[in-house]
Amino acid sequence: MQYDDIMSSETMLYKPEYDTLGNLCTRVIERDNEYISKLAPTKLMDYNLRYFGSSLRGALDGSRMILGKLNKNPIVVHERSNIVWFPSKSYIRPECQWFAVHHILDYQAMDKKNTKVIFMNGYEITVDLSFRSFEYRIQRAYLLKYKLEKRTKLLVQYDQGRVFPRMTSNVIFDDDKDRNKTVP
């Protein structure tokens, strides 16, 4: 593994590509850069999820828990930043491409089976997926993002209601000594 294999918020797309020896690799497209990783797209995704404390299996299980049992579920790659990616096909297929939903500006039908994807930085790619199927994947990715944000907000509100009043009700601030004293 290389440090380059760690995705950032600038990473937009994992695109499968074969090297001269016939090994499946990944063309990593970032906002201002692109390079080849020696890992296949799904292995690269799993590596990044593990790097950030999860795994592809865990991300898929979490997505299924929130959205229900679907094929080609979107996944949360980085929970704190709420970064969601989705696959173009089943993640076990070698031609599967992975898209970062927050980088997609627009998409257009090219014909019945192909869709042009336009990223925020102007990069364009045609994916062998109907417009309707691509749109459905984007909708599911945003639904996952929305539901996760809603659950996180509820959790934070619940925690603040239980923890913060208890902590602040018995603390006196001593301005003269610039320290806190706890009241029994």
PDB file of C-alpha atoms in Angstrom:
ATOM      1  CA  MET A   1       0.000   0.000   0.000  1.00  0.00           C
ATOM      2  CA  GLN A   2       1.034   3.559  -0.611  1.00  0.00           C
ATOM      3  CA  TYR A   3       0.082   6.735   1.154  1.00  0.00           C
ATOM      4  CA  ASP A   4      -1.482   7.795  -2.170  1.00  0.00           C
ATOM      5  CA  ASP A   5      -4.025   4.996  -1.732  1.00  0.00           C
ATOM      6  CA  ILE A   6      -5.649   6.869   1.161  1.00  0.00           C
ATOM      7  CA  MET A   7      -8.635   8.787  -0.144  1.00  0.00           C
ATOM      8  CA  SER A   8      -9.378  12.355   0.813  1.00  0.00           C
ATOM      9  CA  SER A   9     -12.408  14.590   0.466  1.00  0.00           C
ATOM     10  CA  GLU A  10     -10.953  15.473  -2.967  1.00  0.00           C
ATOM     11  CA  THR A  11     -11.283  11.877  -4.267  1.00  0.00           C
ATOM     12  CA  MET A  12     -14.163  11.681  -6.753  1.00  0.00           C
ATOM     13  CA  LEU A  13     -14.060   8.342  -8.547  1.00  0.00           C
ATOM     14  CA  TYR A  14     -12.535   4.869  -8.517  1.00  0.00           C
ATOM     15  CA  LYS A  15     -12.444   3.535 -12.046  1.00  0.00           C
ATOM     16  CA  PRO A  16     -11.268  -0.009 -12.896  1.00  0.00           C
ATOM     17  CA  GLU A  17      -8.362  -0.286 -15.299  1.00  0.00           C
ATOM     18  CA  TYR A  18      -6.106  -3.161 -16.329  1.00  0.00           C
ATOM     19  CA  ASP A  19      -2.337  -2.783 -16.380  1.00  0.00           C
ATOM     20  CA  THR A  20      -0.073  -4.188 -19.125  1.00  0.00           C
ATOM     21  CA  LEU A  21       0.126  -7.534 -17.291  1.00  0.00           C
ATOM     22  CA  GLY A  22      -3.658  -7.864 -17.108  1.00  0.00           C
ATOM     23  CA  ASN A  23      -3.954  -7.059 -13.394  1.00  0.00           C
ATOM     24  CA  LEU A  24      -7.051  -5.179 -12.311  1.00  0.00           C
ATOM     25  CA  CYS A  25      -6.012  -1.802 -10.897  1.00  0.00           C
ATOM     26  CA  THR A  26      -7.815   1.435 -10.129  1.00  0.00           C
ATOM     27  CA  ARG A  27      -7.577   4.793 -11.798  1.00  0.00           C
ATOM     28  CA  VAL A  28      -8.158   7.178  -8.908  1.00  0.00           C
ATOM     29  CA  ILE A  29      -9.669  10.465 -10.031  1.00  0.00           C
ATOM     30  CA  GLU A  30      -9.315  13.380  -7.647  1.00  0.00           C
ATOM     31  CA  ARG A  31     -10.385  16.982  -8.061  1.00  0.00           C
ATOM     32  CA  ASP A  32      -6.970  18.133  -9.331  1.00  0.00           C
ATOM     33  CA  ASN A  33      -5.094  14.857  -9.815  1.00  0.00           C
ATOM     34  CA  GLU A  34      -5.338  11.292 -11.034  1.00  0.00           C
ATOM     35  CA  TYR A  35      -3.152   8.233 -10.586  1.00  0.00           C
ATOM     36  CA  ILE A  36      -3.170   4.441 -10.761  1.00  0.00           C
ATOM     37  CA  SER A  37      -3.431   2.296  -7.638  1.00  0.00           C
ATOM     38  CA  LYS A  38      -2.315  -1.328  -7.843  1.00  0.00           C
ATOM     39  CA  LEU A  39      -5.430  -2.365  -5.909  1.00  0.00           C
ATOM     40  CA  ALA A  40      -8.708  -3.227  -7.637  1.00  0.00           C
ATOM     41  CA  PRO A  41     -11.493  -0.666  -6.983  1.00  0.00           C
ATOM     42  CA  THR A  42     -13.389  -2.720  -4.399  1.00  0.00           C
ATOM     43  CA  LYS A  43     -10.186  -3.714  -2.601  1.00  0.00           C
ATOM     44  CA  LEU A  44      -9.103  -0.079  -2.578  1.00  0.00           C
ATOM     45  CA  MET A  45     -12.476   0.921  -1.119  1.00  0.00           C
ATOM     46  CA  ASP A  46     -12.185  -1.762   1.571  1.00  0.00           C
ATOM     47  CA  TYR A  47      -8.613  -0.662   2.347  1.00  0.00           C
ATOM     48  CA  ASN A  48      -9.758   2.935   2.842  1.00  0.00           C
ATOM     49  CA  LEU A  49     -12.701   1.931   5.000  1.00  0.00           C
ATOM     50  CA  ARG A  50     -10.363  -0.141   7.176  1.00  0.00           C
ATOM     51  CA  TYR A  51      -7.941   2.786   7.361  1.00  0.00           C
ATOM     52  CA  PHE A  52     -10.771   4.945   8.731  1.00  0.00           C
ATOM     53  CA  GLY A  53     -11.895   2.245  11.195  1.00  0.00           C
ATOM     54  CA  SER A  54     -14.532   0.264   9.324  1.00  0.00           C
ATOM     55  CA  SER A  55     -14.611  -2.230   6.451  1.00  0.00           C
ATOM     56  CA  LEU A  56     -16.574  -2.708   3.261  1.00  0.00           C
ATOM     57  CA  ARG A  57     -18.600  -5.449   4.938  1.00  0.00           C
ATOM     58  CA  GLY A  58     -19.366  -3.165   7.900  1.00  0.00           C
ATOM     59  CA  ALA A  59     -20.268  -0.221   5.650  1.00  0.00           C
ATOM     60  CA  LEU A  60     -22.607  -2.409   3.585  1.00  0.00           C
ATOM     61  CA  ASP A  61     -24.206  -3.856   6.734  1.00  0.00           C
ATOM     62  CA  GLY A  62     -24.726  -0.347   8.102  1.00  0.00           C
ATOM     63  CA  SER A  63     -26.243   0.826   4.841  1.00  0.00           C
ATOM     64  CA  ARG A  64     -28.608  -2.142   4.796  1.00  0.00           C
ATOM     65  CA  MET A  65     -29.618  -1.392   8.382  1.00  0.00           C
ATOM     66  CA  ILE A  66     -30.550   2.183   7.440  1.00  0.00           C
ATOM     67  CA  LEU A  67     -31.958   1.721   3.912  1.00  0.00           C
ATOM     68  CA  GLY A  68     -33.100  -1.879   3.917  1.00  0.00           C
ATOM     69  CA  LYS A  69     -31.890  -4.815   1.900  1.00  0.00           C
ATOM     70  CA  LEU A  70     -31.006  -3.534  -1.547  1.00  0.00           C
ATOM     71  CA  ASN A  71     -28.564  -4.348  -4.269  1.00  0.00           C
ATOM     72  CA  LYS A  72     -25.731  -1.917  -4.902  1.00  0.00           C
ATOM     73  CA  ASN A  73     -26.260   0.029  -1.677  1.00  0.00           C
ATOM     74  CA  PRO A  74     -24.387   3.291  -1.169  1.00  0.00           C
ATOM     75  CA  ILE A  75     -21.935   3.306   1.726  1.00  0.00           C
ATOM     76  CA  VAL A  76     -20.697   5.819   4.254  1.00  0.00           C
ATOM     77  CA  VAL A  77     -16.948   6.096   3.765  1.00  0.00           C
ATOM     78  CA  HIS A  78     -16.236   8.705   6.413  1.00  0.00           C
ATOM     79  CA  GLU A  79     -18.906   9.101   9.069  1.00  0.00           C
ATOM     80  CA  ARG A  80     -17.765  12.365  10.651  1.00  0.00           C
ATOM     81  CA  SER A  81     -17.534  14.129   7.275  1.00  0.00           C
ATOM     82  CA  ASN A  82     -20.655  12.340   6.053  1.00  0.00           C
ATOM     83  CA  ILE A  83     -18.929  11.234   2.848  1.00  0.00           C
ATOM     84  CA  VAL A  84     -21.076   8.772   0.893  1.00  0.00           C
ATOM     85  CA  TRP A  85     -20.020   6.716  -2.128  1.00  0.00           C
ATOM     86  CA  PHE A  86     -22.004   4.381  -4.347  1.00  0.00           C
ATOM     87  CA  PRO A  87     -21.093   1.629  -6.824  1.00  0.00           C
ATOM     88  CA  SER A  88     -22.105   1.632 -10.475  1.00  0.00           C
ATOM     89  CA  LYS A  89     -22.646  -2.131 -10.410  1.00  0.00           C
ATOM     90  CA  SER A  90     -22.391  -4.917  -7.888  1.00  0.00           C
ATOM     91  CA  TYR A  91     -19.151  -4.335  -6.001  1.00  0.00           C
ATOM     92  CA  ILE A  92     -18.006  -7.893  -6.767  1.00  0.00           C
ATOM     93  CA  ARG A  93     -17.959  -7.234 -10.529  1.00  0.00           C
ATOM     94  CA  PRO A  94     -14.582  -6.118 -11.881  1.00  0.00           C
ATOM     95  CA  GLU A  95     -16.138  -3.312 -13.974  1.00  0.00           C
ATOM     96  CA  CYS A  96     -17.670  -1.679 -10.878  1.00  0.00           C
ATOM     97  CA  GLN A  97     -16.886   2.024 -10.554  1.00  0.00           C
ATOM     98  CA  TRP A  98     -17.226   3.878  -7.253  1.00  0.00           C
ATOM     99  CA  PHE A  99     -18.577   7.462  -7.174  1.00  0.00           C
ATOM    100  CA  ALA A 100     -18.326  10.074  -4.417  1.00  0.00           C
ATOM    101  CA  VAL A 101     -21.801  11.587  -4.478  1.00  0.00           C
ATOM    102  CA  HIS A 102     -20.685  14.991  -3.150  1.00  0.00           C
ATOM    103  CA  HIS A 103     -18.533  15.576  -6.256  1.00  0.00           C
ATOM    104  CA  ILE A 104     -21.276  14.946  -8.832  1.00  0.00           C
ATOM    105  CA  LEU A 105     -22.632  18.109 -10.399  1.00  0.00           C
ATOM    106  CA  ASP A 106     -24.954  16.634 -13.023  1.00  0.00           C
ATOM    107  CA  TYR A 107     -25.660  13.578 -15.170  1.00  0.00           C
ATOM    108  CA  GLN A 108     -27.301  13.165 -18.561  1.00  0.00           C
ATOM    109  CA  ALA A 109     -28.657  10.286 -20.599  1.00  0.00           C
ATOM    110  CA  MET A 110     -26.421   9.502 -23.571  1.00  0.00           C
ATOM    111  CA  ASP A 111     -28.666   6.700 -24.831  1.00  0.00           C
ATOM    112  CA  LYS A 112     -30.792   3.964 -23.229  1.00  0.00           C
ATOM    113  CA  LYS A 113     -27.825   2.251 -21.598  1.00  0.00           C
ATOM    114  CA  ASN A 114     -25.266   4.995 -20.962  1.00  0.00           C
ATOM    115  CA  THR A 115     -25.131   8.067 -18.747  1.00  0.00           C
ATOM    116  CA  LYS A 116     -22.678  10.949 -18.819  1.00  0.00           C
ATOM    117  CA  VAL A 117     -21.566  12.011 -15.335  1.00  0.00           C
ATOM    118  CA  ILE A 118     -20.277  15.556 -14.851  1.00  0.00           C
ATOM    119  CA  PHE A 119     -18.249  16.292 -11.732  1.00  0.00           C
ATOM    120  CA  MET A 120     -17.934  19.637  -9.944  1.00  0.00           C
ATOM    121  CA  ASN A 121     -14.486  20.251 -11.446  1.00  0.00           C
ATOM    122  CA  GLY A 122     -15.702  19.684 -15.031  1.00  0.00           C
ATOM    123  CA  TYR A 123     -14.377  16.115 -15.347  1.00  0.00           C
ATOM    124  CA  GLU A 124     -16.777  13.953 -17.370  1.00  0.00           C
ATOM    125  CA  ILE A 125     -17.145  10.198 -17.712  1.00  0.00           C
ATOM    126  CA  THR A 126     -19.652   7.978 -19.462  1.00  0.00           C
ATOM    127  CA  VAL A 127     -20.839   5.043 -17.383  1.00  0.00           C
ATOM    128  CA  ASP A 128     -22.595   1.998 -18.836  1.00  0.00           C
ATOM    129  CA  LEU A 129     -25.720   2.473 -16.769  1.00  0.00           C
ATOM    130  CA  SER A 130     -29.103   3.818 -17.799  1.00  0.00           C
ATOM    131  CA  PHE A 131     -30.009   7.323 -16.683  1.00  0.00           C
ATOM    132  CA  ARG A 132     -32.797   5.960 -14.512  1.00  0.00           C
ATOM    133  CA  SER A 133     -30.511   3.443 -12.755  1.00  0.00           C
ATOM    134  CA  PHE A 134     -27.836   6.056 -12.160  1.00  0.00           C
ATOM    135  CA  GLU A 135     -30.379   8.517 -10.807  1.00  0.00           C
ATOM    136  CA  TYR A 136     -31.773   5.847  -8.474  1.00  0.00           C
ATOM    137  CA  ARG A 137     -28.269   5.202  -7.072  1.00  0.00           C
ATOM    138  CA  ILE A 138     -27.739   8.912  -6.453  1.00  0.00           C
ATOM    139  CA  GLN A 139     -31.135   9.187  -4.748  1.00  0.00           C
ATOM    140  CA  ARG A 140     -30.294   6.242  -2.473  1.00  0.00           C
ATOM    141  CA  ALA A 141     -26.931   7.809  -1.622  1.00  0.00           C
ATOM    142  CA  TYR A 142     -28.594  11.088  -0.614  1.00  0.00           C
ATOM    143  CA  LEU A 143     -31.258   9.198   1.327  1.00  0.00           C
ATOM    144  CA  LEU A 144     -28.530   7.365   3.256  1.00  0.00           C
ATOM    145  CA  LYS A 145     -26.793  10.666   3.932  1.00  0.00           C
ATOM    146  CA  TYR A 146     -30.051  12.294   5.087  1.00  0.00           C
ATOM    147  CA  LYS A 147     -31.066   9.432   7.363  1.00  0.00           C
ATOM    148  CA  LEU A 148     -27.610   9.243   8.905  1.00  0.00           C
ATOM    149  CA  GLU A 149     -27.569  13.012   9.529  1.00  0.00           C
ATOM    150  CA  LYS A 150     -31.010  12.784  11.108  1.00  0.00           C
ATOM    151  CA  ARG A 151     -29.952   9.913  13.392  1.00  0.00           C
ATOM    152  CA  THR A 152     -26.743  11.686  14.348  1.00  0.00           C
ATOM    153  CA  LYS A 153     -28.637  14.898  15.129  1.00  0.00           C
ATOM    154  CA  LEU A 154     -31.106  12.989  17.323  1.00  0.00           C
ATOM    155  CA  LEU A 155     -28.240  11.297  19.139  1.00  0.00           C
ATOM    156  CA  VAL A 156     -26.468  14.599  19.790  1.00  0.00           C
ATOM    157  CA  GLN A 157     -29.694  16.219  21.036  1.00  0.00           C
ATOM    158  CA  TYR A 158     -30.346  13.253  23.330  1.00  0.00           C
ATOM    159  CA  ASP A 159     -26.808  13.313  24.704  1.00  0.00           C
ATOM    160  CA  GLN A 160     -26.863  17.074  25.273  1.00  0.00           C
ATOM    161  CA  GLY A 161     -30.155  16.822  27.104  1.00  0.00           C
ATOM    162  CA  ARG A 162     -28.862  14.127  29.432  1.00  0.00           C
ATOM    163  CA  VAL A 163     -25.230  15.080  29.961  1.00  0.00           C
ATOM    164  CA  PHE A 164     -24.776  18.844  29.716  1.00  0.00           C
ATOM    165  CA  PRO A 165     -27.455  20.003  32.195  1.00  0.00           C
ATOM    166  CA  ARG A 166     -26.075  17.584  34.781  1.00  0.00           C
ATOM    167  CA  MET A 167     -22.527  18.836  34.232  1.00  0.00           C
ATOM    168  CA  THR A 168     -23.333  22.554  34.271  1.00  0.00           C
ATOM    169  CA  SER A 169     -25.763  22.534  37.186  1.00  0.00           C
ATOM    170  CA  ASN A 170     -23.047  21.935  39.784  1.00  0.00           C
ATOM    171  CA  VAL A 171     -20.131  23.980  38.415  1.00  0.00           C
ATOM    172  CA  ILE A 172     -19.262  27.483  39.654  1.00  0.00           C
ATOM    173  CA  PHE A 173     -16.967  29.595  37.531  1.00  0.00           C
ATOM    174  CA  ASP A 174     -14.412  31.546  39.579  1.00  0.00           C
ATOM    175  CA  ASP A 175     -13.371  34.492  37.415  1.00  0.00           C
ATOM    176  CA  ASP A 176     -10.642  35.638  39.833  1.00  0.00           C
ATOM    177  CA  LYS A 177      -8.662  32.411  39.686  1.00  0.00           C
ATOM    178  CA  ASP A 178      -9.747  31.405  36.143  1.00  0.00           C
ATOM    179  CA  ARG A 179     -10.588  27.831  37.189  1.00  0.00           C
ATOM    180  CA  ASN A 180     -13.662  25.766  37.951  1.00  0.00           C
ATOM    181  CA  LYS A 181     -14.815  24.527  41.336  1.00  0.00           C
ATOM    182  CA  THR A 182     -17.387  21.810  41.778  1.00  0.00           C
ATOM    183  CA  VAL A 183     -20.197  22.311  44.279  1.00  0.00           C
ATOM    184  CA  PRO A 184     -21.010  19.231  46.403  1.00  0.00           C
TER     185      PRO A 184
END
